[in-house]
Amino acid sequence: MNPHEGAAEEGGAAEEGGAPDSDVDAFFRTVFSAPVGHTAWISSCGCPSSTMMAEDLEAQIVKDIHCKEIDLVNRDPKNINEDIVKVDFEDVIAEPVGTYSFDGVWKVSYTTFTVSKYWCYRLLSTLLGVPLALLWGFLFACISFCHIWAVVPCIKSYLIEIQCISHIYSLCIRTFCNPLFAALGQVCSSIKVVLRKEV
């Protein structure tokens, strides 16, 4: 008996018996029977193609720096102002032993210093923070532009030119100066110095 005819008869029997194939069996049968070049249809069935995987990987790697999350708790992650502007009441005003003011005056002074420093900074940052951020952003953008488009190309061109000059200079030294100094060394090597002690 031909196996293809047996498979056809079994398929016909399954259809006649009213037992349809499951979706999973149909999917795997379609995928494995599909030609190699039909990757787009396979990706539409749920299997991602290599192009889609590469695009997703690039999208995950390339992140927009302007949309990153800002840490509102630690606002100095690199500790650039840890020991410079971190000033407390004890760092500015201190009474040595034997020179004490009234306790109430000391408490009120501490509270006044702390609260005025806190709210004055908040007020100044509210009024001038955004304009100064714009100013410093523009300034560092200009510095970055000059460094990228002017400084680095000038340094690179200088290194290229100075490399050619250095080859010429070393050639002249080896050609003219080395024999001269070698001859002078030979002449001076025959000079002998004798020290005598006369009584």
Short mmCIF file of C-alpha atoms in Angstrom, two decimals:
data_model
loop_
_atom_site.label_atom_id
_atom_site.label_comp_id
_atom_site.label_asym_id
_atom_site.label_seq_id
_atom_site.Cartn_x
_atom_site.Cartn_y
_atom_site.Cartn_z
CA MET A 1 0.00 0.00 0.00
CA ASN A 2 1.30 3.48 -0.87
CA PRO A 3 2.06 5.54 2.29
CA HIS A 4 0.77 8.74 0.68
CA GLU A 5 -2.53 7.05 -0.02
CA GLY A 6 -2.63 5.81 3.60
CA ALA A 7 -1.99 9.33 4.88
CA ALA A 8 -4.66 10.68 2.58
CA GLU A 9 -7.10 8.04 3.75
CA GLU A 10 -6.30 8.85 7.40
CA GLY A 11 -6.77 12.56 6.70
CA GLY A 12 -10.04 11.82 4.96
CA ALA A 13 -11.13 9.65 7.86
CA ALA A 14 -10.29 12.40 10.31
CA GLU A 15 -12.30 14.88 8.25
CA GLU A 16 -15.19 12.47 7.96
CA GLY A 17 -15.09 11.75 11.70
CA GLY A 18 -15.44 15.48 12.38
CA ALA A 19 -12.22 15.77 14.47
CA PRO A 20 -10.44 18.88 13.06
CA ASP A 21 -6.73 19.46 13.66
CA SER A 22 -5.77 21.83 16.45
CA ASP A 23 -4.40 25.32 15.76
CA VAL A 24 -0.97 24.36 17.10
CA ASP A 25 -0.65 21.41 14.75
CA ALA A 26 -1.77 23.53 11.82
CA PHE A 27 0.74 26.25 12.72
CA PHE A 28 3.74 23.90 12.97
CA ARG A 29 2.72 22.06 9.80
CA THR A 30 2.49 25.37 7.93
CA VAL A 31 5.80 26.69 9.27
CA PHE A 32 7.81 23.56 8.51
CA SER A 33 6.25 23.17 5.06
CA ALA A 34 6.83 26.82 4.11
CA PRO A 35 9.76 27.76 1.83
CA VAL A 36 12.88 29.26 3.33
CA GLY A 37 12.32 32.69 1.80
CA HIS A 38 8.89 33.21 3.34
CA THR A 39 10.17 34.78 6.54
CA ALA A 40 7.79 37.71 6.35
CA TRP A 41 4.75 35.43 6.43
CA ILE A 42 6.26 33.45 9.30
CA SER A 43 6.89 36.66 11.23
CA SER A 44 3.27 37.63 10.68
CA CYS A 45 2.25 34.30 12.24
CA GLY A 46 4.11 35.17 15.43
CA CYS A 47 7.76 34.20 14.77
CA PRO A 48 9.94 37.37 14.60
CA SER A 49 12.28 37.65 11.66
CA SER A 50 15.97 38.58 11.98
CA THR A 51 15.31 42.09 10.63
CA MET A 52 12.63 42.79 13.22
CA MET A 53 14.85 41.44 16.00
CA ALA A 54 17.73 43.69 14.89
CA GLU A 55 15.45 46.74 14.81
CA ASP A 56 14.11 45.97 18.27
CA LEU A 57 17.66 45.57 19.58
CA GLU A 58 18.73 48.89 18.11
CA ALA A 59 15.66 50.56 19.58
CA GLN A 60 16.56 49.22 22.99
CA ILE A 61 20.20 50.27 22.73
CA VAL A 62 19.62 53.76 21.33
CA LYS A 63 17.87 55.70 24.08
CA ASP A 64 17.05 59.36 23.96
CA ILE A 65 19.02 61.16 26.64
CA HIS A 66 16.44 63.93 26.83
CA CYS A 67 13.76 61.48 28.02
CA LYS A 68 15.73 59.77 30.77
CA GLU A 69 14.34 59.67 34.26
CA ILE A 70 15.65 62.25 36.72
CA ASP A 71 16.47 61.27 40.27
CA LEU A 72 14.64 63.77 42.49
CA VAL A 73 16.17 62.38 45.69
CA ASN A 74 19.89 62.35 44.89
CA ARG A 75 20.47 65.49 42.83
CA ASP A 76 24.26 65.36 43.11
CA PRO A 77 25.09 61.81 41.95
CA LYS A 78 28.71 62.70 41.09
CA ASN A 79 29.28 64.64 44.35
CA ILE A 80 30.60 67.77 42.64
CA ASN A 81 29.21 70.06 45.37
CA GLU A 82 29.51 67.70 48.31
CA ASP A 83 32.13 69.68 50.27
CA ILE A 84 31.89 73.08 48.57
CA VAL A 85 28.44 74.55 49.13
CA LYS A 86 27.15 72.13 51.74
CA VAL A 87 27.17 74.63 54.61
CA ASP A 88 25.27 74.19 57.86
CA PHE A 89 24.82 76.49 60.84
CA GLU A 90 27.60 74.71 62.74
CA ASP A 91 30.04 75.36 59.86
CA VAL A 92 29.50 79.13 60.02
CA ILE A 93 28.64 80.11 63.58
CA ALA A 94 30.14 78.46 66.64
CA GLU A 95 30.48 79.63 70.24
CA PRO A 96 33.56 78.46 72.14
CA VAL A 97 33.42 77.34 75.73
CA GLY A 98 32.89 80.27 78.09
CA THR A 99 31.33 82.52 75.45
CA TYR A 100 27.73 81.39 75.29
CA SER A 101 24.67 83.42 74.41
CA PHE A 102 21.21 82.75 75.80
CA ASP A 103 19.72 79.41 74.87
CA GLY A 104 16.70 81.05 73.27
CA VAL A 105 18.89 83.33 71.17
CA TRP A 106 20.96 80.34 70.02
CA LYS A 107 17.87 78.35 69.03
CA VAL A 108 16.26 81.28 67.23
CA SER A 109 19.54 82.02 65.41
CA TYR A 110 19.80 78.42 64.28
CA THR A 111 16.21 78.38 63.03
CA THR A 112 16.58 81.76 61.32
CA PHE A 113 19.77 80.75 59.53
CA THR A 114 18.41 77.41 58.38
CA VAL A 115 15.00 78.65 57.21
CA SER A 116 16.32 81.80 55.50
CA LYS A 117 19.01 79.80 53.70
CA TYR A 118 16.47 77.21 52.58
CA TRP A 119 13.79 79.57 51.29
CA CYS A 120 16.20 82.13 49.84
CA TYR A 121 17.80 79.39 47.76
CA ARG A 122 14.39 78.18 46.63
CA LEU A 123 13.31 81.69 45.68
CA LEU A 124 16.50 82.40 43.74
CA SER A 125 16.36 79.02 41.98
CA THR A 126 12.73 79.66 41.05
CA LEU A 127 13.48 83.09 39.58
CA LEU A 128 16.90 82.49 38.02
CA GLY A 129 17.22 78.71 37.70
CA VAL A 130 15.64 78.34 34.27
CA PRO A 131 17.34 81.41 32.67
CA LEU A 132 20.73 80.35 34.03
CA ALA A 133 20.16 76.77 32.87
CA LEU A 134 19.43 78.17 29.40
CA LEU A 135 22.57 80.34 29.55
CA TRP A 136 24.84 77.51 30.70
CA GLY A 137 23.32 75.12 28.17
CA PHE A 138 24.03 77.61 25.38
CA LEU A 139 27.57 78.21 26.67
CA PHE A 140 28.48 74.53 26.89
CA ALA A 141 26.85 73.92 23.51
CA CYS A 142 29.17 76.57 22.04
CA ILE A 143 32.17 75.01 23.78
CA SER A 144 31.23 71.55 22.48
CA PHE A 145 30.71 72.95 18.98
CA CYS A 146 34.11 74.68 18.99
CA HIS A 147 35.83 71.60 20.36
CA ILE A 148 34.22 69.23 17.84
CA TRP A 149 34.36 71.41 14.74
CA ALA A 150 37.47 73.56 15.34
CA VAL A 151 39.86 72.37 18.06
CA VAL A 152 40.04 68.65 17.28
CA PRO A 153 40.42 69.15 13.47
CA CYS A 154 43.17 71.74 14.08
CA ILE A 155 45.01 69.40 16.45
CA LYS A 156 44.66 66.52 13.99
CA SER A 157 45.94 68.59 11.07
CA TYR A 158 48.81 69.86 13.23
CA LEU A 159 49.79 66.30 14.17
CA ILE A 160 49.73 65.25 10.52
CA GLU A 161 51.87 68.19 9.43
CA ILE A 162 54.28 67.95 12.35
CA GLN A 163 54.78 64.28 11.60
CA CYS A 164 56.04 65.13 8.12
CA ILE A 165 58.28 67.86 9.55
CA SER A 166 59.62 65.50 12.19
CA HIS A 167 60.69 63.01 9.50
CA ILE A 168 62.52 65.78 7.62
CA TYR A 169 64.12 67.04 10.83
CA SER A 170 65.32 63.60 11.88
CA LEU A 171 66.72 63.02 8.38
CA CYS A 172 68.70 66.29 8.54
CA ILE A 173 70.02 65.44 12.00
CA ARG A 174 71.18 62.00 10.90
CA THR A 175 72.71 63.41 7.72
CA PHE A 176 74.56 66.49 8.96
CA CYS A 177 74.79 66.55 12.74
CA ASN A 178 75.58 62.92 13.53
CA PRO A 179 78.83 62.79 11.50
CA LEU A 180 79.94 66.19 12.87
CA PHE A 181 79.41 65.25 16.50
CA ALA A 182 80.96 61.84 15.91
CA ALA A 183 84.11 63.53 14.52
CA LEU A 184 84.25 65.97 17.41
CA GLY A 185 83.95 63.05 19.80
CA GLN A 186 86.87 61.30 18.14
CA VAL A 187 88.99 64.47 18.35
CA CYS A 188 88.19 65.10 22.00
CA SER A 189 88.75 61.47 22.94
CA SER A 190 92.52 61.85 22.39
CA ILE A 191 92.78 64.65 24.95
CA LYS A 192 94.25 63.53 28.22
CA VAL A 193 94.28 65.51 31.44
CA VAL A 194 97.08 64.89 33.97
CA LEU A 195 96.94 66.32 37.47
CA ARG A 196 100.15 66.84 39.39
CA LYS A 197 100.54 67.81 42.95
CA GLU A 198 103.55 70.01 43.55
CA VAL A 199 105.00 70.26 47.03
#
